[in-house]
Coordinates of C-alpha atoms and ligand atoms in Angstrom, one line a residue:
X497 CA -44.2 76.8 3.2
X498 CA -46.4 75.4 5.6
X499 CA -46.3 76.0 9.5
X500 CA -46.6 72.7 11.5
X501 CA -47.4 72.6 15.1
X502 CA -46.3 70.1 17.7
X503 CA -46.9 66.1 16.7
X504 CA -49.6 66.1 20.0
X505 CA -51.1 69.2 19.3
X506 CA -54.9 69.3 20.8
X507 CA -57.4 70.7 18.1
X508 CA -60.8 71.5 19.2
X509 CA -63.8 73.4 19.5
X510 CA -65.6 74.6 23.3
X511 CA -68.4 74.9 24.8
X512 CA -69.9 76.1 28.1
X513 CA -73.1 73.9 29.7
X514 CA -75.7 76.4 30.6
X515 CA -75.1 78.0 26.9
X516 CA -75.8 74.7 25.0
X517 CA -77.6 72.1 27.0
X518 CA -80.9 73.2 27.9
X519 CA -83.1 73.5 31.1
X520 CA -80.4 73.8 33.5
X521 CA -83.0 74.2 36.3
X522 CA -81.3 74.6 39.4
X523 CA -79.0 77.2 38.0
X524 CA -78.7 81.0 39.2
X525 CA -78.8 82.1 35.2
X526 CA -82.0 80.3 35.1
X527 CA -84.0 81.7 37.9
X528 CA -82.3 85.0 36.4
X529 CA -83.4 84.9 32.9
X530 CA -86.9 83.7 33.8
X531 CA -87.8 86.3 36.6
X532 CA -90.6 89.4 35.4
X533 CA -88.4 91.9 33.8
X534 CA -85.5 89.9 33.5
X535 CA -82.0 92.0 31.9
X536 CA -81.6 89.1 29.9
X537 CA -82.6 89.2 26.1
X538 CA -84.2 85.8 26.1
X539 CA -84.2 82.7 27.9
X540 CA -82.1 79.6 27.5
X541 CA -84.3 77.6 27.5
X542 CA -83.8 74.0 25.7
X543 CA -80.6 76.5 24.5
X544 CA -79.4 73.5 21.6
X545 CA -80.5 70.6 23.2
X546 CA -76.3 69.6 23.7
X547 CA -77.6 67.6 27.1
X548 CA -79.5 65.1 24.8
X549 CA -77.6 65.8 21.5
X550 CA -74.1 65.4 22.6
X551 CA -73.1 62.2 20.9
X552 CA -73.9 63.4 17.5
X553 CA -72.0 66.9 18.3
X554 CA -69.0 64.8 19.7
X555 CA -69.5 62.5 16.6
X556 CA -69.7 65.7 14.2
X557 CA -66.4 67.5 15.7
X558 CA -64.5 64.6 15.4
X559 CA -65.7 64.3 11.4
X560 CA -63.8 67.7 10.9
X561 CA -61.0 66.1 12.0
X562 CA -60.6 67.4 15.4
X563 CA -59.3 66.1 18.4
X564 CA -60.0 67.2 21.8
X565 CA -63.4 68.6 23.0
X566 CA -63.9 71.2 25.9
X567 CA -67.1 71.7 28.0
X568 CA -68.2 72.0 31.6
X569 CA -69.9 70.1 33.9
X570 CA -72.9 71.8 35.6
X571 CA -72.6 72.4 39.0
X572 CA -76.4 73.0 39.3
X573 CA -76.9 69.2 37.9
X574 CA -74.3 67.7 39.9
X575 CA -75.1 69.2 43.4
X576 CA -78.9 70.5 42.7
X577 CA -79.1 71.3 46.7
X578 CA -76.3 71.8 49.2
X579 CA -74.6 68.2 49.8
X580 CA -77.2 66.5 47.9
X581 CA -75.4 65.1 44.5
X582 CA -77.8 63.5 41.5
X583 CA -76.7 60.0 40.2
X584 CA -78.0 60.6 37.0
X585 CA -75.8 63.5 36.3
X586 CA -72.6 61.9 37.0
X587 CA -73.6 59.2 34.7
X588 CA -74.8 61.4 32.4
X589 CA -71.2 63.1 31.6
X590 CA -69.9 59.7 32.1
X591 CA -71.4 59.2 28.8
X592 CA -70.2 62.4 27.8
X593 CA -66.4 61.4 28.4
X594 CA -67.0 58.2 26.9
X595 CA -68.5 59.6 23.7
X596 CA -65.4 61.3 23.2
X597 CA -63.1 58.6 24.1
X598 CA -65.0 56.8 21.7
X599 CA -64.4 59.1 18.7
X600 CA -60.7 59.8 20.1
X601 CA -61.2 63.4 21.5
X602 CA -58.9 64.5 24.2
X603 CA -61.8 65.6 26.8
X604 CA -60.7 69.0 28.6
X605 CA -63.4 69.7 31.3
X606 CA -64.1 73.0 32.9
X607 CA -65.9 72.5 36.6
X608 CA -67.4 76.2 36.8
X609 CA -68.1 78.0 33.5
X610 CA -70.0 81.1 34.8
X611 CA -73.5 79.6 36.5
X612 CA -73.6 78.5 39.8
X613 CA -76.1 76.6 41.8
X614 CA -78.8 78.6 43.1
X615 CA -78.7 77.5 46.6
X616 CA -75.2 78.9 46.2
X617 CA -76.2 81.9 45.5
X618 CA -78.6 81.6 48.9
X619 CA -75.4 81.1 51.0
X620 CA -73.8 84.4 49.6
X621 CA -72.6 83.0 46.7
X622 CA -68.9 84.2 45.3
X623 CA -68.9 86.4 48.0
X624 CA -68.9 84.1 50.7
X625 CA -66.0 82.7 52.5
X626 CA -67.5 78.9 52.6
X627 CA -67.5 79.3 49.0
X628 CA -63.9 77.4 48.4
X629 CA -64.9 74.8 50.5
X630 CA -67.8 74.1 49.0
X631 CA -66.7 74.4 45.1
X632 CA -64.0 71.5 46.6
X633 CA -66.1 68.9 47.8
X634 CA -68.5 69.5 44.5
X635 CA -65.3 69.3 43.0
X636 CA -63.9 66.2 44.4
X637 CA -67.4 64.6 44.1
X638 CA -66.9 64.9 40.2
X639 CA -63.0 63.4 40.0
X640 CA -63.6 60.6 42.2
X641 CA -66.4 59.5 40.3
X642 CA -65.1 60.1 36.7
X643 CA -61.2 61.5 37.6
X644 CA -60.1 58.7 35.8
X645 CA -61.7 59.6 32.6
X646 CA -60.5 63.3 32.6
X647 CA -57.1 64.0 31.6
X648 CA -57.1 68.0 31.7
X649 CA -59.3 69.9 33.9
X650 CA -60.0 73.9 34.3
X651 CA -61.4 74.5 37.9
X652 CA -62.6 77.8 37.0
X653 CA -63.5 79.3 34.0
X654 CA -62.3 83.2 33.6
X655 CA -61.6 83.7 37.2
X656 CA -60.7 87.7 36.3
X657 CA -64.2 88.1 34.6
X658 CA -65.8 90.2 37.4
X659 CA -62.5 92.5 36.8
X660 CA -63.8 93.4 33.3
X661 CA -67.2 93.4 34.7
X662 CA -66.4 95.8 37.4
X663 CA -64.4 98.6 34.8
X664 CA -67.6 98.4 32.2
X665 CA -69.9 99.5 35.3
X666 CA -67.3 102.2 36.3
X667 CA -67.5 103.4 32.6
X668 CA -71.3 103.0 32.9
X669 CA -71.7 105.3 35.7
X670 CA -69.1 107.7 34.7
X671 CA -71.2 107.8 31.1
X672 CA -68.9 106.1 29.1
X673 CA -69.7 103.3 26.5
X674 CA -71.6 100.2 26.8
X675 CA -71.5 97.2 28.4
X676 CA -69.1 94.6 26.4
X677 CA -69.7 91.2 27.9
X678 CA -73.2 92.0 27.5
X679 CA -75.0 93.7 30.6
X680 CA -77.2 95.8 29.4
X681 CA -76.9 98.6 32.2
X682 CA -79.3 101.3 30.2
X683 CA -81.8 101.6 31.9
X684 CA -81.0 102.7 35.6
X685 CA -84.1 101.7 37.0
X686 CA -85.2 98.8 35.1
X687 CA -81.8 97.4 36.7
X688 CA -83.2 98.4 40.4
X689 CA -86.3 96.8 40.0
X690 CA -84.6 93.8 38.9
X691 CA -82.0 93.8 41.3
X692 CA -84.9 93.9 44.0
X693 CA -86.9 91.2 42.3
X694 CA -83.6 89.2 42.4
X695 CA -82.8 89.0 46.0
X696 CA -86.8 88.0 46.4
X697 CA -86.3 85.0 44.4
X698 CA -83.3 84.2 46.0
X699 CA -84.4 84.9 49.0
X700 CA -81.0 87.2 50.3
X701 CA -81.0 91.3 50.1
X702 CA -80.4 92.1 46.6
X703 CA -77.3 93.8 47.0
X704 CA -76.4 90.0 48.6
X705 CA -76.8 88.4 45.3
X706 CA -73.6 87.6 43.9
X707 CA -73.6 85.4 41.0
X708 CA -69.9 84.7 39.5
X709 CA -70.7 87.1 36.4
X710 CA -70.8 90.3 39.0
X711 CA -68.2 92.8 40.2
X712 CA -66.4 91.5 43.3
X713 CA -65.4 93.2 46.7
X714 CA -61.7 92.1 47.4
X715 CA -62.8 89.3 49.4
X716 CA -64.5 88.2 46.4
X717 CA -61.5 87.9 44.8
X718 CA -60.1 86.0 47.1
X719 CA -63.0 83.2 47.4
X720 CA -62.1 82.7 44.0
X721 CA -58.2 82.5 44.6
X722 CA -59.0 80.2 47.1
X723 CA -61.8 78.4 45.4
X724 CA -59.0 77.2 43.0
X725 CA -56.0 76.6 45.5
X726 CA -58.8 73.9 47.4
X727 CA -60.3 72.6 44.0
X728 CA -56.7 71.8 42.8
X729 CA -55.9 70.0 46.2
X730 CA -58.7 68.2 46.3
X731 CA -58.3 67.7 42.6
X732 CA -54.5 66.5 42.7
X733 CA -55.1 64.3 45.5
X734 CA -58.1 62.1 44.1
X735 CA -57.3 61.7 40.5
X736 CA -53.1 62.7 40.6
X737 CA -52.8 61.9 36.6
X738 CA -55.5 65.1 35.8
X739 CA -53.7 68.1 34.7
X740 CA -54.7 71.3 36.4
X741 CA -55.6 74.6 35.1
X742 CA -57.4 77.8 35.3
X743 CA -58.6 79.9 32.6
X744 CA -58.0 84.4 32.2
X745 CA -60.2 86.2 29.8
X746 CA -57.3 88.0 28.7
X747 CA -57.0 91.2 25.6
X748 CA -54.0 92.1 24.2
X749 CA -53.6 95.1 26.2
X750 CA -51.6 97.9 24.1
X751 CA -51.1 101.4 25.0
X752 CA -50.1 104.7 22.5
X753 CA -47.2 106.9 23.9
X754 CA -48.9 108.3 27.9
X755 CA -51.5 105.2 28.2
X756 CA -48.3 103.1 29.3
X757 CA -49.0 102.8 32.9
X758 CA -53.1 102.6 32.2
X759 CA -51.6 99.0 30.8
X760 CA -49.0 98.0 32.9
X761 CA -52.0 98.4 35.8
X762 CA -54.6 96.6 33.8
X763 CA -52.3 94.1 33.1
X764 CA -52.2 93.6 36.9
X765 CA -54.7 93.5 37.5
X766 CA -56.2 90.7 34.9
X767 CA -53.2 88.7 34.4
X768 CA -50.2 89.4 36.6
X769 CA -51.9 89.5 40.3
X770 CA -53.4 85.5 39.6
X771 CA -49.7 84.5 39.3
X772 CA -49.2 83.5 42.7
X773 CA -52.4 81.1 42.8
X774 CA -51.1 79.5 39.6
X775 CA -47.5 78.4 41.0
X776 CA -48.2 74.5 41.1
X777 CA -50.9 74.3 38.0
X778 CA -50.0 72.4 35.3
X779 CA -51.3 73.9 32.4
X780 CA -52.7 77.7 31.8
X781 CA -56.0 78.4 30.0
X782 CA -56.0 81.1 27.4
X783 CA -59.0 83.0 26.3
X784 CA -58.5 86.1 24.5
X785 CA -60.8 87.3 21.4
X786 CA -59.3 91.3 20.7
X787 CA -57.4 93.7 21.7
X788 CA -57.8 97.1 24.7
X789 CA -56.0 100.1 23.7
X790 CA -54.6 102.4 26.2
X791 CA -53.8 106.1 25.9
X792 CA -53.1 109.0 28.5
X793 CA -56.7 109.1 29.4
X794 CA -57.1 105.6 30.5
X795 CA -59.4 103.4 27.5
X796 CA -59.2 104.7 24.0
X797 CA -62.9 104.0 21.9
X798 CA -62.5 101.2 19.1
X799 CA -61.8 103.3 15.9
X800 CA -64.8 104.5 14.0
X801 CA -63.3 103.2 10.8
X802 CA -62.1 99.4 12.4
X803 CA -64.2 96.5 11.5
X804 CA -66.5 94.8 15.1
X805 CA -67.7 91.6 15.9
X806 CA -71.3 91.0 16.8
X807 CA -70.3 91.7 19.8
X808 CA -69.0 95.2 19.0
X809 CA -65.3 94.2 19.6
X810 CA -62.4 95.0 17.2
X811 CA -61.7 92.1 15.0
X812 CA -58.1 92.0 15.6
X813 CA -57.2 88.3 15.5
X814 CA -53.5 89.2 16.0
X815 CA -54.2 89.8 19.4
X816 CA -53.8 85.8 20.7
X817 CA -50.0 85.0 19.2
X818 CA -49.4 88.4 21.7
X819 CA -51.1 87.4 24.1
X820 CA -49.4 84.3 24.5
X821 CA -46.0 86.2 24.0
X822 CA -47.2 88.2 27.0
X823 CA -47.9 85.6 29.1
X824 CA -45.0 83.1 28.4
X825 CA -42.5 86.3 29.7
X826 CA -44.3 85.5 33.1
X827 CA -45.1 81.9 33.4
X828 CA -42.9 79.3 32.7
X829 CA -45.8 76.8 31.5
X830 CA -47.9 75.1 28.7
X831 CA -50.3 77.2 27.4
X832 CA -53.4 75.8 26.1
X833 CA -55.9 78.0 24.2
X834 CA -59.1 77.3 26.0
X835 CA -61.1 80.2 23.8
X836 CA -60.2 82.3 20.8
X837 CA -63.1 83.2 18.0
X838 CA -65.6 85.7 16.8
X839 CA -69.0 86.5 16.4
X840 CA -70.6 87.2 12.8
X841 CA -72.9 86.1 10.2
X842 CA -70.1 86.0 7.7
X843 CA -68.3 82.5 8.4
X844 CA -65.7 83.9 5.9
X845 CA -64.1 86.1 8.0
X846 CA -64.3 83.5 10.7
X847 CA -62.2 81.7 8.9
X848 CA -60.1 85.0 8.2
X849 CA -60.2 85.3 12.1
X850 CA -58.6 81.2 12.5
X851 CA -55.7 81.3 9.9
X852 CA -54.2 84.7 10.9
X853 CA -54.6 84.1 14.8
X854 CA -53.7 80.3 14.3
X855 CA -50.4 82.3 12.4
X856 CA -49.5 84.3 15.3
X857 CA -49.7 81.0 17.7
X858 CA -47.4 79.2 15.3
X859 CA -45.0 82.2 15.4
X860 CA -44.9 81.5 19.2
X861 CA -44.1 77.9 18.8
X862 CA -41.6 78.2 16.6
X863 CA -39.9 80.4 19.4
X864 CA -40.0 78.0 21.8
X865 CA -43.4 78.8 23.2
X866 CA -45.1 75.5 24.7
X867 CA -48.6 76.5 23.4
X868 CA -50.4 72.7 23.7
X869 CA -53.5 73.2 22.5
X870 CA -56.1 75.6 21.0
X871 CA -59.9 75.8 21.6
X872 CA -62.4 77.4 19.1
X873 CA -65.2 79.1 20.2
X874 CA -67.1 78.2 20.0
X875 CA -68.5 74.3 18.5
X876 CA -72.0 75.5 18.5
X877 CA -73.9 78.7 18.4
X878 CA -75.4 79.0 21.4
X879 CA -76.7 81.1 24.6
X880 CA -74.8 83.8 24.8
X881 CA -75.6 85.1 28.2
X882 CA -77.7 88.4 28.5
X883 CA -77.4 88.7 24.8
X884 CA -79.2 85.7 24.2
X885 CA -79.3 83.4 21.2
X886 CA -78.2 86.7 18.7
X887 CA -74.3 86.5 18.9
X888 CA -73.3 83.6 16.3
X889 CA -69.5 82.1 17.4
X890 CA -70.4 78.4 16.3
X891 CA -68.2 76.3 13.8
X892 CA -71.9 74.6 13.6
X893 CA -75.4 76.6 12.9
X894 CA -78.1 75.1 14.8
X895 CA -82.2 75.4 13.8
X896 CA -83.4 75.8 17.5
X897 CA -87.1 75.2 16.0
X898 CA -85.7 71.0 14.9
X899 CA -82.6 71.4 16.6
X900 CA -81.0 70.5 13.5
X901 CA -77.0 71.1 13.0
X902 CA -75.8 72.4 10.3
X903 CA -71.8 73.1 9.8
X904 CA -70.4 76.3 8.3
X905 CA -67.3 76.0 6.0
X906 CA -65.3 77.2 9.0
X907 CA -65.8 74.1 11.1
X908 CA -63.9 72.3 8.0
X909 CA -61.5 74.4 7.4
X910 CA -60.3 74.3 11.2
X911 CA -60.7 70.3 10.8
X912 CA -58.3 70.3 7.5
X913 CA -55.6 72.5 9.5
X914 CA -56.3 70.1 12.3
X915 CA -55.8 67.2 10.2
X916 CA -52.3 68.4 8.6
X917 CA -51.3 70.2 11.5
X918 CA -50.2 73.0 9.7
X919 CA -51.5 76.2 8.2
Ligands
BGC1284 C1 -66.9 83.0 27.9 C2 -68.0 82.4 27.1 C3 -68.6 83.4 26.2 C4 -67.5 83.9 25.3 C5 -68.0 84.9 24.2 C6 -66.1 84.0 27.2 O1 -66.0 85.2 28.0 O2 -66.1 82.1 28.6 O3 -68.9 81.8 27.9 O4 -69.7 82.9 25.4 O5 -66.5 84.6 26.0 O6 -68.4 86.1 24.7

C-alpha cells in the first residue's frame, strides 16, 4: 500500500550559496581557500556557476516534479562592507524568488549558511558581541526589500555546528579519529602556519579569527542565540507573514547499555540547550544525515564491517524518521526537513538512502508528527567546504569544465514520489 504524505507537503532539493554560485568575493571562505597553504582541498572558485545558472536549475527541479527550493542569500553579496548594501544583489535574488514563483516552487531561504562577510570576520566575527546586531540589520535589509516574496525563512543555518566542530578537535588532540565535517587537522603545523597567515589577511591575531565553521567560547554561543532572537524580531516585525526558523545538524544519537548518559549530554548539548531560543519560531529546520553511537567510553568507532558515505559516515538512513521522533517529544512544532542525503558515486544507493528515510518520515506522520516538508541534499554537487568539489550529494551531476547539468536517476525518482506524494 502506498504511504501518502500531507496534501501541502513541500518537496525539494537545497543548496547553500558559497557551495554553488561562484566567486563569492567578499566572503571569509574565499580569502580562506585562496591564501598560500590554504587547509582547503581546492578552491571554489566559479563552484557551478548557480549565480548565473539558476533559472535553468530552478527550471530543472521543478521538471522532476518538485516543489519548493531552498538556498541562501549571501551575506558577503548583500553587505560587501559594513553598512554598505549592493543594489545588484538584492535584485539579483529578486530574480531568484521570482524564478521560482514562476515555476511554482515554495522558496525557503536561509540568511547565513556557514560564510560570512569578511569585514565580519575583522570586527571579531561570531565571537563578537555586535555580531547579533549586525546579522539583524543585514537581516532586515533583505525582508524589507524582498520579505514579501519569502514565505519561510531560516535565520541561521546549523547554529550547533561549532558543537560538532569543537568534539572532532578534542578527539584530534586526544589522538582519536579524523575530522568529519571535513577539517583536515593532520598536520599540526601546517595548521599553525595557516592559522598565522589567517589573522594577516584578516588583519586580527589569528587566534581572533572566528569564522562561523570554528569551535566557540560560550559567549560564542550566545552571539549566535542572540543572533537569532534579533534576526527573528527584526524579521517578524518587517515582513509578519514569513515563517521563522532555525536549522540543528542533528545525528540520531544512540547509546549501547553504559554510553546512556554520553547521549543524554550530547543530546544537550546539540538539541535540547537551543530550546529556549526557539520558543516563538514557527517552524524547526532538520538536518540529520547518520547516526552517533554512544558506549561507556564516550563515542564508539563506525563498525569496520558498516557501509560509509564519501564522507566516511555510516549510511544509516533510518536515522531522520528518529530524529524527528526525538525532536517532536520536545517541541511542539512543524518540522521541516531542511537537509537529509548522502554522498557517493553510486546514485543507486542514493535512492536506497531517499525511500527508506522518506519511510521512517512517513511513519512519523502517520503518528501525528507535523513533519511539513523535506529538503534533499543536496540539488547540485557542489563545493563541499574543505573537501572541495570530491564529495558528490547532488540529485544533478554538473561538468564544471561546460558547466553542463546532467541529472542522475535519483533526482526523478525523488520528483515521481514528489509527484504522487507517496512512497
Ligand atoms: C551543511 C552543508 C554541507 C552538508 C554536507 C551540512 O552540514 O549545511 O553545507 O554541505 O552538511 O556535509
Amino acid at each position: 500500500m502506498a504511504l501518502r504524505f500531507p496534501e501541502d507537503f513541500l518537496w525539494g532539493a537545497s543548496t547553500a550559496a558559497h557551495q554553488v554560485e561562484g566567486n563569492n568575493t567578499n566572503s571569509d571562505f574565499w580569502l580562506m581557500e585562496n591564501l598560500e597553504g590554504s587547509l582547503f582541498k581546492e578552491r571554489s572558485g566559479s563552484a557551478v556557476d548557480h549565480y548565473r545558472l539558476f533559472k535553468e536549475d530552478i527550471a530543472l527541479l521543478s521538471s522532476f516534479g518538485l516543489n519548493s527550493y531552498r538556498f541562501s542569500i549571501e551575506w558577503a553579496r548583500i553587505e560587501p562592507e559594513e553598512g554598505q548594501f549592493d543594489r545588484a544583489a538584492i535584485e539579483h535574488y529578486r530574480e531568484v524568488l521570482l524564478a521560482c514563483r514562476n515555476n511554482n516552487v515554495t522558496p525557503i531561504v536561509t540568511l547565513h549558511h556557514f560564510s560570512t562577510p569578511q569585514w565580519l570576520i575583522r570586527e571579531g566575527g561570531w565571537e563578537s558581541p555586535e555580531t547579533p546586531a549586525r546579522f539583524a540589520r543585514y537581516c532586515s535589509h533583505v525582508m524589507k526589500e524582498l520579505g514579501e516574496l519569502i514565505p519561510y525563512v531560516c535565520t541561521i543555518n546549523e547554529a550547533n555546528i561549532s558543537i560538532g566542530i569543537a568534539k572532532i578537535i578534542k578527539r584530534h588532540q586526544s589522538g582519536g579519529s579524523q575530522a568529519q565535517v571535513g577539517i583536515n587537522t593532520d598536520n599540526m603545523s601546517q595548521m599553525q602556519k595557516y592559522f598565522m597567515a589567517l589573522g594577516q589577511a584578516f588583519g586580527v591575531h589569528p587566534q581572533q579569527v572566528h569564522s562561523f565553521l570554528g569551535a566557540r567560547s560560550e559567549k560564542g554561543l550566545e552571539v549566535i542565540f542572540k543572533s537569532h532572537l534579533e534576526a527573528r524580531s527584526a524579521i517578524r516585525r518587517i515582513s509578519p507573514n514569513t515563517q521563522i526558523g532555525l536549522t540543528l545538524s542533528l545525528y540520531d544519537i544512540q547509546s549501547i547499555p553504559g554510553g546512556e548518559e554520553h547521549a543524554a549530554h550530547a543530546w544537550h548539548e546539540e538539541f535540547l540547550q537551543f530550546l529556549p531560543y526557539m520558543e516563538d519560531d514557527d517552524f524547526f529546520g532538520l538536518q540529520n544525515y547518520t547516526r552517533t553511537v554512544y558506549g561507556p567510553e564516550g563515542l564508539l568507532p563506525i563498525p569496520v564491517e558498516a557501509e560509509k558515505t564519501q564522507m566516511g559516515n555510516e549510511y544509516y538512513p533510518e536515522a531522520l524518521g528518529a530524529v524527528v521522533r526525538f525532536v517532536s517529544k520536545h517541541l511542539e512544532k512543524p518540522i521541516m526537513i531542511t537537509e537529509n542525503g548522502i554522498a557517493t558515486d553510486n546514485d543507486e544507493r542514493r535512492i536506497a538512502f531517499v525511500d527508506s528515510a522518506l519511510k521512517g518520515v512517513q511513519a512519523c506522520i502517520s503518528e501525528g508528527i507535523p513533519v511539513i516538508g523535506y529538503m534533499h541534499w543536496s540539488l547540485l554537487d557542489n563545493f563541499e567546504w574543505q573537501l572541495g568539489f570530491s564529495k558528490t550529494f547532488g540529485l544533478i551531476e554538473v561538468d564544471r569544465t561546460t558547466q553542463e547539468r546532467k541529472p542522475k536517476p535519483s533526482a526523478y525518482h525523488l520528483g515521481s514520489i514528489a509527484r504522487n506524494n507517496s512512497i
